[in-house]
mmCIF file with all atom_site columns, C-alpha atoms in Angstrom:
data_model
loop_
_atom_site.group_PDB
_atom_site.id
_atom_site.type_symbol
_atom_site.label_atom_id
_atom_site.label_alt_id
_atom_site.label_comp_id
_atom_site.label_asym_id
_atom_site.label_entity_id
_atom_site.label_seq_id
_atom_site.pdbx_PDB_ins_code
_atom_site.Cartn_x
_atom_site.Cartn_y
_atom_site.Cartn_z
_atom_site.occupancy
_atom_site.B_iso_or_equiv
_atom_site.pdbx_formal_charge
_atom_site.auth_seq_id
_atom_site.auth_comp_id
_atom_site.auth_asym_id
_atom_site.auth_atom_id
_atom_site.pdbx_PDB_model_num
ATOM 1   C CA . MET G 1 1   ? -7.441  -39.338 22.128 1.00 91.00 ? 25  MET G CA 1
ATOM 2   C CA . SER G 1 2   ? -4.099  -41.102 21.966 1.00 94.00 ? 26  SER G CA 1
ATOM 3   C CA . PHE G 1 3   ? -2.597  -44.082 20.199 1.00 96.00 ? 27  PHE G CA 1
ATOM 4   C CA . LEU G 1 4   ? 0.599   -45.621 21.561 1.00 96.00 ? 28  LEU G CA 1
ATOM 5   C CA . GLY G 1 5   ? 2.887   -48.282 20.145 1.00 97.00 ? 29  GLY G CA 1
ATOM 6   C CA . ARG G 1 6   ? 5.953   -49.530 22.016 1.00 97.00 ? 30  ARG G CA 1
ATOM 7   C CA . ILE G 1 7   ? 8.709   -52.070 21.410 1.00 98.00 ? 31  ILE G CA 1
ATOM 8   C CA . ASN G 1 8   ? 10.986  -53.444 24.154 1.00 97.00 ? 32  ASN G CA 1
ATOM 9   C CA . TYR G 1 9   ? 13.952  -55.619 23.213 1.00 97.00 ? 33  TYR G CA 1
ATOM 10  C CA . THR G 1 10  ? 16.743  -57.104 25.330 1.00 96.00 ? 34  THR G CA 1
ATOM 11  C CA . LEU G 1 11  ? 19.713  -59.009 23.927 1.00 96.00 ? 35  LEU G CA 1
ATOM 12  C CA . ALA G 1 12  ? 21.835  -61.270 26.162 1.00 93.00 ? 36  ALA G CA 1
ATOM 13  C CA . ASP G 1 13  ? 20.652  -59.325 29.246 1.00 90.00 ? 37  ASP G CA 1
ATOM 14  C CA . LYS G 1 14  ? 23.247  -56.680 28.271 1.00 95.00 ? 38  LYS G CA 1
ATOM 15  C CA . TYR G 1 15  ? 21.768  -54.548 25.512 1.00 97.00 ? 39  TYR G CA 1
ATOM 16  C CA . MET G 1 16  ? 18.326  -52.986 25.867 1.00 97.00 ? 40  MET G CA 1
ATOM 17  C CA . LEU G 1 17  ? 16.156  -50.994 23.492 1.00 98.00 ? 41  LEU G CA 1
ATOM 18  C CA . THR G 1 18  ? 12.804  -49.311 24.062 1.00 98.00 ? 42  THR G CA 1
ATOM 19  C CA . ALA G 1 19  ? 11.108  -47.377 21.257 1.00 98.00 ? 43  ALA G CA 1
ATOM 20  C CA . SER G 1 20  ? 7.666   -45.829 21.198 1.00 97.00 ? 44  SER G CA 1
ATOM 21  C CA . LEU G 1 21  ? 5.440   -43.734 18.983 1.00 97.00 ? 45  LEU G CA 1
ATOM 22  C CA . ARG G 1 22  ? 2.588   -41.754 20.472 1.00 96.00 ? 46  ARG G CA 1
ATOM 23  C CA . TYR G 1 23  ? -0.029  -40.112 18.263 1.00 97.00 ? 47  TYR G CA 1
ATOM 24  C CA . ASP G 1 24  ? -2.089  -37.624 20.286 1.00 96.00 ? 48  ASP G CA 1
ATOM 25  C CA . GLY G 1 25  ? -5.178  -35.687 19.314 1.00 94.00 ? 49  GLY G CA 1
ATOM 26  C CA . SER G 1 26  ? -6.709  -32.729 21.117 1.00 93.00 ? 50  SER G CA 1
ATOM 27  C CA . SER G 1 27  ? -10.025 -31.052 20.398 1.00 90.00 ? 51  SER G CA 1
ATOM 28  C CA . LYS G 1 28  ? -8.725  -27.921 22.199 1.00 89.00 ? 52  LYS G CA 1
ATOM 29  C CA . LEU G 1 29  ? -6.342  -27.018 19.359 1.00 89.00 ? 53  LEU G CA 1
ATOM 30  C CA . ALA G 1 30  ? -7.036  -25.437 15.973 1.00 87.00 ? 54  ALA G CA 1
ATOM 31  C CA . ASP G 1 31  ? -8.125  -27.400 12.906 1.00 88.00 ? 55  ASP G CA 1
ATOM 32  C CA . GLY G 1 32  ? -5.073  -28.746 11.114 1.00 90.00 ? 56  GLY G CA 1
ATOM 33  C CA . ASN G 1 33  ? -3.089  -28.795 14.396 1.00 91.00 ? 57  ASN G CA 1
ATOM 34  C CA . LYS G 1 34  ? -5.201  -31.202 16.444 1.00 93.00 ? 58  LYS G CA 1
ATOM 35  C CA . TRP G 1 35  ? -2.988  -34.283 15.877 1.00 96.00 ? 59  TRP G CA 1
ATOM 36  C CA . SER G 1 36  ? 0.744   -34.735 16.354 1.00 96.00 ? 60  SER G CA 1
ATOM 37  C CA . LEU G 1 37  ? 3.254   -37.594 16.546 1.00 97.00 ? 61  LEU G CA 1
ATOM 38  C CA . PHE G 1 38  ? 5.639   -37.863 19.524 1.00 97.00 ? 62  PHE G CA 1
ATOM 39  C CA . PRO G 1 39  ? 8.489   -40.413 19.178 1.00 98.00 ? 63  PRO G CA 1
ATOM 40  C CA . SER G 1 40  ? 10.928  -41.683 21.811 1.00 98.00 ? 64  SER G CA 1
ATOM 41  C CA . VAL G 1 41  ? 13.801  -44.159 21.933 1.00 98.00 ? 65  VAL G CA 1
ATOM 42  C CA . ALA G 1 42  ? 16.100  -45.341 24.726 1.00 98.00 ? 66  ALA G CA 1
ATOM 43  C CA . VAL G 1 43  ? 19.078  -47.686 24.677 1.00 98.00 ? 67  VAL G CA 1
ATOM 44  C CA . ALA G 1 44  ? 21.095  -49.101 27.564 1.00 97.00 ? 68  ALA G CA 1
ATOM 45  C CA . TRP G 1 45  ? 24.277  -51.143 27.845 1.00 97.00 ? 69  TRP G CA 1
ATOM 46  C CA . ARG G 1 46  ? 24.992  -53.167 30.971 1.00 96.00 ? 70  ARG G CA 1
ATOM 47  C CA . VAL G 1 47  ? 28.761  -52.781 30.812 1.00 94.00 ? 71  VAL G CA 1
ATOM 48  C CA . LYS G 1 48  ? 29.237  -54.849 33.991 1.00 92.00 ? 72  LYS G CA 1
ATOM 49  C CA . GLU G 1 49  ? 27.892  -57.930 32.181 1.00 89.00 ? 73  GLU G CA 1
ATOM 50  C CA . GLU G 1 50  ? 30.720  -57.870 29.614 1.00 88.00 ? 74  GLU G CA 1
ATOM 51  C CA . ALA G 1 51  ? 33.477  -60.489 29.948 1.00 88.00 ? 75  ALA G CA 1
ATOM 52  C CA . PHE G 1 52  ? 36.226  -57.868 30.320 1.00 89.00 ? 76  PHE G CA 1
ATOM 53  C CA . MET G 1 53  ? 34.483  -56.498 33.463 1.00 86.00 ? 77  MET G CA 1
ATOM 54  C CA . GLN G 1 54  ? 34.033  -59.797 35.331 1.00 85.00 ? 78  GLN G CA 1
ATOM 55  C CA . ASN G 1 55  ? 37.347  -59.545 37.221 1.00 89.00 ? 79  ASN G CA 1
ATOM 56  C CA . LEU G 1 56  ? 36.281  -56.310 38.932 1.00 90.00 ? 80  LEU G CA 1
ATOM 57  C CA . GLU G 1 57  ? 34.591  -57.857 41.966 1.00 89.00 ? 81  GLU G CA 1
ATOM 58  C CA . TRP G 1 58  ? 34.224  -54.496 43.759 1.00 92.00 ? 82  TRP G CA 1
ATOM 59  C CA . LEU G 1 59  ? 32.055  -53.216 40.865 1.00 91.00 ? 83  LEU G CA 1
ATOM 60  C CA . SER G 1 60  ? 28.549  -54.667 41.135 1.00 91.00 ? 84  SER G CA 1
ATOM 61  C CA . ASN G 1 61  ? 26.718  -52.495 38.592 1.00 92.00 ? 85  ASN G CA 1
ATOM 62  C CA . LEU G 1 62  ? 27.688  -50.333 35.631 1.00 94.00 ? 86  LEU G CA 1
ATOM 63  C CA . LYS G 1 63  ? 25.110  -49.372 33.025 1.00 96.00 ? 87  LYS G CA 1
ATOM 64  C CA . LEU G 1 64  ? 25.232  -46.665 30.356 1.00 97.00 ? 88  LEU G CA 1
ATOM 65  C CA . ARG G 1 65  ? 21.906  -45.162 29.176 1.00 97.00 ? 89  ARG G CA 1
ATOM 66  C CA . LEU G 1 66  ? 21.009  -42.906 26.217 1.00 98.00 ? 90  LEU G CA 1
ATOM 67  C CA . SER G 1 67  ? 17.553  -41.593 25.413 1.00 98.00 ? 91  SER G CA 1
ATOM 68  C CA . TYR G 1 68  ? 15.662  -39.198 23.160 1.00 98.00 ? 92  TYR G CA 1
ATOM 69  C CA . GLY G 1 69  ? 12.000  -38.323 23.331 1.00 97.00 ? 93  GLY G CA 1
ATOM 70  C CA . GLN G 1 70  ? 9.269   -35.817 22.572 1.00 97.00 ? 94  GLN G CA 1
ATOM 71  C CA . THR G 1 71  ? 6.116   -34.927 24.467 1.00 96.00 ? 95  THR G CA 1
ATOM 72  C CA . GLY G 1 72  ? 3.297   -32.497 23.777 1.00 95.00 ? 96  GLY G CA 1
ATOM 73  C CA . ASN G 1 73  ? 1.189   -30.079 25.792 1.00 94.00 ? 97  ASN G CA 1
ATOM 74  C CA . ASP G 1 74  ? -2.286  -28.825 24.877 1.00 92.00 ? 98  ASP G CA 1
ATOM 75  C CA . ASN G 1 75  ? -2.953  -26.944 28.132 1.00 89.00 ? 99  ASN G CA 1
ATOM 76  C CA . VAL G 1 76  ? -5.503  -24.382 26.943 1.00 86.00 ? 100 VAL G CA 1
ATOM 77  C CA . LYS G 1 77  ? -9.158  -23.820 27.750 1.00 81.00 ? 101 LYS G CA 1
ATOM 78  C CA . ALA G 1 78  ? -11.699 -25.497 25.530 1.00 78.00 ? 102 ALA G CA 1
ATOM 79  C CA . TYR G 1 79  ? -12.713 -23.424 22.468 1.00 73.00 ? 103 TYR G CA 1
ATOM 80  C CA . GLN G 1 80  ? -9.727  -21.068 22.935 1.00 74.00 ? 104 GLN G CA 1
ATOM 81  C CA . THR G 1 81  ? -9.114  -21.216 19.172 1.00 78.00 ? 105 THR G CA 1
ATOM 82  C CA . GLU G 1 82  ? -12.717 -20.357 18.272 1.00 78.00 ? 106 GLU G CA 1
ATOM 83  C CA . GLY G 1 83  ? -13.142 -16.791 19.544 1.00 73.00 ? 107 GLY G CA 1
ATOM 84  C CA . ALA G 1 84  ? -16.041 -17.307 21.967 1.00 75.00 ? 108 ALA G CA 1
ATOM 85  C CA . THR G 1 85  ? -18.613 -14.628 22.767 1.00 77.00 ? 109 THR G CA 1
ATOM 86  C CA . SER G 1 86  ? -19.782 -13.412 26.183 1.00 76.00 ? 110 SER G CA 1
ATOM 87  C CA . ALA G 1 87  ? -23.214 -12.116 27.202 1.00 78.00 ? 111 ALA G CA 1
ATOM 88  C CA . VAL G 1 88  ? -23.347 -8.557  28.600 1.00 75.00 ? 112 VAL G CA 1
ATOM 89  C CA . ASN G 1 89  ? -26.109 -6.186  29.730 1.00 68.00 ? 113 ASN G CA 1
ATOM 90  C CA . TYR G 1 90  ? -24.821 -2.998  28.111 1.00 67.00 ? 114 TYR G CA 1
ATOM 91  C CA . TYR G 1 91  ? -27.662 -1.960  25.894 1.00 68.00 ? 115 TYR G CA 1
ATOM 92  C CA . ILE G 1 92  ? -30.615 0.121   27.098 1.00 74.00 ? 116 ILE G CA 1
ATOM 93  C CA . PHE G 1 93  ? -33.764 0.399   25.003 1.00 73.00 ? 117 PHE G CA 1
ATOM 94  C CA . GLY G 1 94  ? -35.950 3.017   26.596 1.00 78.00 ? 118 GLY G CA 1
ATOM 95  C CA . THR G 1 95  ? -36.015 1.985   30.250 1.00 80.00 ? 119 THR G CA 1
ATOM 96  C CA . THR G 1 96  ? -35.184 -1.690  29.680 1.00 79.00 ? 120 THR G CA 1
ATOM 97  C CA . ASP G 1 97  ? -31.725 -3.286  29.777 1.00 80.00 ? 121 ASP G CA 1
ATOM 98  C CA . ALA G 1 98  ? -31.066 -5.471  26.760 1.00 79.00 ? 122 ALA G CA 1
ATOM 99  C CA . GLN G 1 99  ? -28.570 -8.284  26.612 1.00 79.00 ? 123 GLN G CA 1
ATOM 100 C CA . GLY G 1 100 ? -25.944 -8.255  23.932 1.00 78.00 ? 124 GLY G CA 1
ATOM 101 C CA . TYR G 1 101 ? -22.940 -10.353 23.005 1.00 77.00 ? 125 TYR G CA 1
ATOM 102 C CA . VAL G 1 102 ? -19.317 -9.279  22.633 1.00 75.00 ? 126 VAL G CA 1
ATOM 103 C CA . PRO G 1 103 ? -16.262 -11.290 21.589 1.00 74.00 ? 127 PRO G CA 1
ATOM 104 C CA . GLY G 1 104 ? -14.669 -12.821 24.706 1.00 75.00 ? 128 GLY G CA 1
ATOM 105 C CA . ASN G 1 105 ? -11.286 -13.643 23.250 1.00 78.00 ? 129 ASN G CA 1
ATOM 106 C CA . MET G 1 106 ? -9.447  -13.237 19.970 1.00 82.00 ? 130 MET G CA 1
ATOM 107 C CA . ARG G 1 107 ? -9.644  -16.273 17.713 1.00 83.00 ? 131 ARG G CA 1
ATOM 108 C CA . ASN G 1 108 ? -6.364  -18.071 16.894 1.00 87.00 ? 132 ASN G CA 1
ATOM 109 C CA . PRO G 1 109 ? -6.821  -20.569 14.039 1.00 88.00 ? 133 PRO G CA 1
ATOM 110 C CA . ASN G 1 110 ? -3.094  -21.492 14.175 1.00 90.00 ? 134 ASN G CA 1
ATOM 111 C CA . LEU G 1 111 ? -2.788  -22.636 17.817 1.00 90.00 ? 135 LEU G CA 1
ATOM 112 C CA . GLY G 1 112 ? -0.990  -25.973 17.946 1.00 92.00 ? 136 GLY G CA 1
ATOM 113 C CA . TRP G 1 113 ? 0.915   -28.309 20.234 1.00 95.00 ? 137 TRP G CA 1
ATOM 114 C CA . GLU G 1 114 ? 3.629   -27.135 22.589 1.00 95.00 ? 138 GLU G CA 1
ATOM 115 C CA . ARG G 1 115 ? 6.483   -29.609 21.980 1.00 97.00 ? 139 ARG G CA 1
ATOM 116 C CA . THR G 1 116 ? 9.274   -30.663 24.355 1.00 97.00 ? 140 THR G CA 1
ATOM 117 C CA . THR G 1 117 ? 12.291  -32.569 23.033 1.00 98.00 ? 141 THR G CA 1
ATOM 118 C CA . GLU G 1 118 ? 14.736  -34.097 25.501 1.00 97.00 ? 142 GLU G CA 1
ATOM 119 C CA . TYR G 1 119 ? 18.083  -35.894 25.216 1.00 97.00 ? 143 TYR G CA 1
ATOM 120 C CA . ASN G 1 120 ? 19.578  -37.782 28.174 1.00 97.00 ? 144 ASN G CA 1
ATOM 121 C CA . VAL G 1 121 ? 22.878  -39.549 28.851 1.00 97.00 ? 145 VAL G CA 1
ATOM 122 C CA . GLY G 1 122 ? 23.083  -41.474 32.112 1.00 96.00 ? 146 GLY G CA 1
ATOM 123 C CA . LEU G 1 123 ? 25.339  -43.790 34.050 1.00 96.00 ? 147 LEU G CA 1
ATOM 124 C CA . ASP G 1 124 ? 24.145  -46.161 36.801 1.00 94.00 ? 148 ASP G CA 1
ATOM 125 C CA . PHE G 1 125 ? 26.756  -47.597 39.157 1.00 94.00 ? 149 PHE G CA 1
ATOM 126 C CA . GLY G 1 126 ? 27.107  -49.803 42.198 1.00 93.00 ? 150 GLY G CA 1
ATOM 127 C CA . PHE G 1 127 ? 30.074  -50.821 44.338 1.00 92.00 ? 151 PHE G CA 1
ATOM 128 C CA . TRP G 1 128 ? 30.687  -53.649 46.835 1.00 91.00 ? 152 TRP G CA 1
ATOM 129 C CA . GLY G 1 129 ? 27.433  -55.506 46.375 1.00 87.00 ? 153 GLY G CA 1
ATOM 130 C CA . ASN G 1 130 ? 25.559  -52.225 45.741 1.00 87.00 ? 154 ASN G CA 1
ATOM 131 C CA . ARG G 1 131 ? 26.340  -50.951 49.260 1.00 89.00 ? 155 ARG G CA 1
ATOM 132 C CA . ILE G 1 132 ? 27.124  -47.705 47.482 1.00 88.00 ? 156 ILE G CA 1
ATOM 133 C CA . SER G 1 133 ? 25.057  -47.097 44.368 1.00 91.00 ? 157 SER G CA 1
ATOM 134 C CA . GLY G 1 134 ? 23.631  -44.283 42.339 1.00 92.00 ? 158 GLY G CA 1
ATOM 135 C CA . SER G 1 135 ? 23.297  -42.616 38.990 1.00 93.00 ? 159 SER G CA 1
ATOM 136 C CA . VAL G 1 136 ? 24.499  -39.532 37.161 1.00 95.00 ? 160 VAL G CA 1
ATOM 137 C CA . GLU G 1 137 ? 22.540  -38.102 34.255 1.00 95.00 ? 161 GLU G CA 1
ATOM 138 C CA . TYR G 1 138 ? 22.976  -35.196 31.859 1.00 97.00 ? 162 TYR G CA 1
ATOM 139 C CA . TYR G 1 139 ? 19.795  -33.835 30.294 1.00 96.00 ? 163 TYR G CA 1
ATOM 140 C CA . ASN G 1 140 ? 19.098  -31.301 27.561 1.00 97.00 ? 164 ASN G CA 1
ATOM 141 C CA . ARG G 1 141 ? 15.429  -30.262 27.248 1.00 97.00 ? 165 ARG G CA 1
ATOM 142 C CA . LEU G 1 142 ? 14.065  -27.816 24.656 1.00 97.00 ? 166 LEU G CA 1
ATOM 143 C CA . THR G 1 143 ? 10.428  -26.716 24.741 1.00 96.00 ? 167 THR G CA 1
ATOM 144 C CA . LYS G 1 144 ? 9.259   -24.942 21.574 1.00 97.00 ? 168 LYS G CA 1
ATOM 145 C CA . ASP G 1 145 ? 6.006   -23.257 20.587 1.00 95.00 ? 169 ASP G CA 1
ATOM 146 C CA . LEU G 1 146 ? 5.126   -22.452 24.201 1.00 94.00 ? 170 LEU G CA 1
ATOM 147 C CA . ILE G 1 147 ? 1.392   -21.918 24.695 1.00 92.00 ? 171 ILE G CA 1
ATOM 148 C CA . MET G 1 148 ? 1.143   -18.468 26.261 1.00 92.00 ? 172 MET G CA 1
ATOM 149 C CA . ASN G 1 149 ? -0.878  -15.271 26.150 1.00 89.00 ? 173 ASN G CA 1
ATOM 150 C CA . LYS G 1 150 ? 0.812   -12.968 23.643 1.00 91.00 ? 174 LYS G CA 1
ATOM 151 C CA . THR G 1 151 ? 0.324   -9.230  24.134 1.00 91.00 ? 175 THR G CA 1
ATOM 152 C CA . ILE G 1 152 ? -1.177  -7.527  21.078 1.00 90.00 ? 176 ILE G CA 1
ATOM 153 C CA . PRO G 1 153 ? -2.053  -3.890  20.304 1.00 91.00 ? 177 PRO G CA 1
ATOM 154 C CA . VAL G 1 154 ? -5.240  -2.744  22.047 1.00 86.00 ? 178 VAL G CA 1
ATOM 155 C CA . THR G 1 155 ? -6.395  -1.236  18.745 1.00 85.00 ? 179 THR G CA 1
ATOM 156 C CA . THR G 1 156 ? -7.437  -4.805  17.829 1.00 81.00 ? 180 THR G CA 1
ATOM 157 C CA . GLY G 1 157 ? -10.040 -4.667  20.594 1.00 79.00 ? 181 GLY G CA 1
ATOM 158 C CA . TYR G 1 158 ? -8.125  -7.210  22.728 1.00 81.00 ? 182 TYR G CA 1
ATOM 159 C CA . THR G 1 159 ? -5.091  -7.076  24.981 1.00 86.00 ? 183 THR G CA 1
ATOM 160 C CA . SER G 1 160 ? -3.777  -10.590 24.282 1.00 87.00 ? 184 SER G CA 1
ATOM 161 C CA . VAL G 1 161 ? -4.238  -13.760 22.256 1.00 88.00 ? 185 VAL G CA 1
ATOM 162 C CA . THR G 1 162 ? -3.348  -17.358 23.198 1.00 88.00 ? 186 THR G CA 1
ATOM 163 C CA . ALA G 1 163 ? -0.577  -18.364 20.793 1.00 90.00 ? 187 ALA G CA 1
ATOM 164 C CA . ASN G 1 164 ? 2.490   -20.557 20.289 1.00 92.00 ? 188 ASN G CA 1
ATOM 165 C CA . VAL G 1 165 ? 5.351   -18.213 21.175 1.00 93.00 ? 189 VAL G CA 1
ATOM 166 C CA . GLY G 1 166 ? 8.934   -18.607 22.287 1.00 90.00 ? 190 GLY G CA 1
ATOM 167 C CA . SER G 1 167 ? 11.020  -21.452 23.520 1.00 95.00 ? 191 SER G CA 1
ATOM 168 C CA . VAL G 1 168 ? 12.929  -22.397 26.651 1.00 96.00 ? 192 VAL G CA 1
ATOM 169 C CA . ARG G 1 169 ? 15.941  -24.691 27.144 1.00 96.00 ? 193 ARG G CA 1
ATOM 170 C CA . ASN G 1 170 ? 16.838  -26.520 30.354 1.00 96.00 ? 194 ASN G CA 1
ATOM 171 C CA . THR G 1 171 ? 20.111  -28.389 30.723 1.00 95.00 ? 195 THR G CA 1
ATOM 172 C CA . GLY G 1 172 ? 21.803  -29.875 33.710 1.00 95.00 ? 196 GLY G CA 1
ATOM 173 C CA . ILE G 1 173 ? 23.220  -32.790 35.579 1.00 94.00 ? 197 ILE G CA 1
ATOM 174 C CA . GLU G 1 174 ? 21.218  -34.833 38.043 1.00 91.00 ? 198 GLU G CA 1
ATOM 175 C CA . SER G 1 175 ? 22.820  -37.255 40.432 1.00 88.00 ? 199 SER G CA 1
ATOM 176 C CA . VAL G 1 176 ? 21.471  -39.625 43.019 1.00 85.00 ? 200 VAL G CA 1
ATOM 177 C CA . SER G 1 177 ? 23.551  -41.803 45.319 1.00 80.00 ? 201 SER G CA 1
ATOM 178 C CA . TYR G 1 178 ? 22.628  -44.323 47.989 1.00 77.00 ? 202 TYR G CA 1
ATOM 179 C CA . THR G 1 179 ? 24.543  -45.957 50.794 1.00 76.00 ? 203 THR G CA 1
ATOM 180 C CA . HIS G 1 180 ? 23.160  -49.255 52.043 1.00 69.00 ? 204 HIS G CA 1
ATOM 181 C CA . LEU G 1 181 ? 24.571  -50.252 55.410 1.00 61.00 ? 205 LEU G CA 1
ATOM 182 C CA . ARG G 1 182 ? 23.985  -53.755 56.650 1.00 57.00 ? 206 ARG G CA 1
ATOM 183 C CA . ALA G 1 183 ? 23.576  -54.422 60.326 1.00 50.00 ? 207 ALA G CA 1
ATOM 184 C CA . HIS G 1 184 ? 26.098  -56.860 61.767 1.00 47.00 ? 208 HIS G CA 1
ATOM 185 C CA . GLU G 1 185 ? 24.625  -59.762 63.638 1.00 48.00 ? 209 GLU G CA 1
ATOM 186 C CA . THR G 1 186 ? 26.032  -60.455 67.081 1.00 48.00 ? 210 THR G CA 1
ATOM 187 C CA . SER G 1 187 ? 25.324  -63.312 69.374 1.00 48.00 ? 211 SER G CA 1
ATOM 188 C CA . ALA G 1 188 ? 25.350  -63.212 73.165 1.00 49.00 ? 212 ALA G CA 1
ATOM 189 C CA . HIS G 1 189 ? 27.146  -65.948 75.114 1.00 48.00 ? 213 HIS G CA 1
#
């Protein structure tokens, strides 16, 4: 189940703000870790709309963007935190097989959300009526409390347990550019 609240605000068609709060719940996670809040905010400035930029006729678009946000992942099988049992036919009473139950996975009462936090800085541009346009963006993404199978000593009776372990960081620059060519009209005489 999720609850989402969002605010969008634009001032003078130059300054933009978007903010949201997402409150997610997952029955797959352990008690006490089922709910988490994920905020995000983004601001943009249309620099081209400022008075000091109006004389640059060759520049058709220039916008600076900044954003921050968090998302969550609960990608585990149902009841992974409960330590389910599995039916087996291992027991023999006389000449009859008897069904028994063995633990199927190790219980993890602390399993919670995997959380990704990302920061972005971007620049959108366009030249000569947007005949050449594009964007450049730097991103910095950190995922913490990764949901993974953690190897444990076999003396516990298991080989692994699903747990929140480790983190990974991704950073980089993404760029996209477009060239829009217009066909010239010709007339035959």
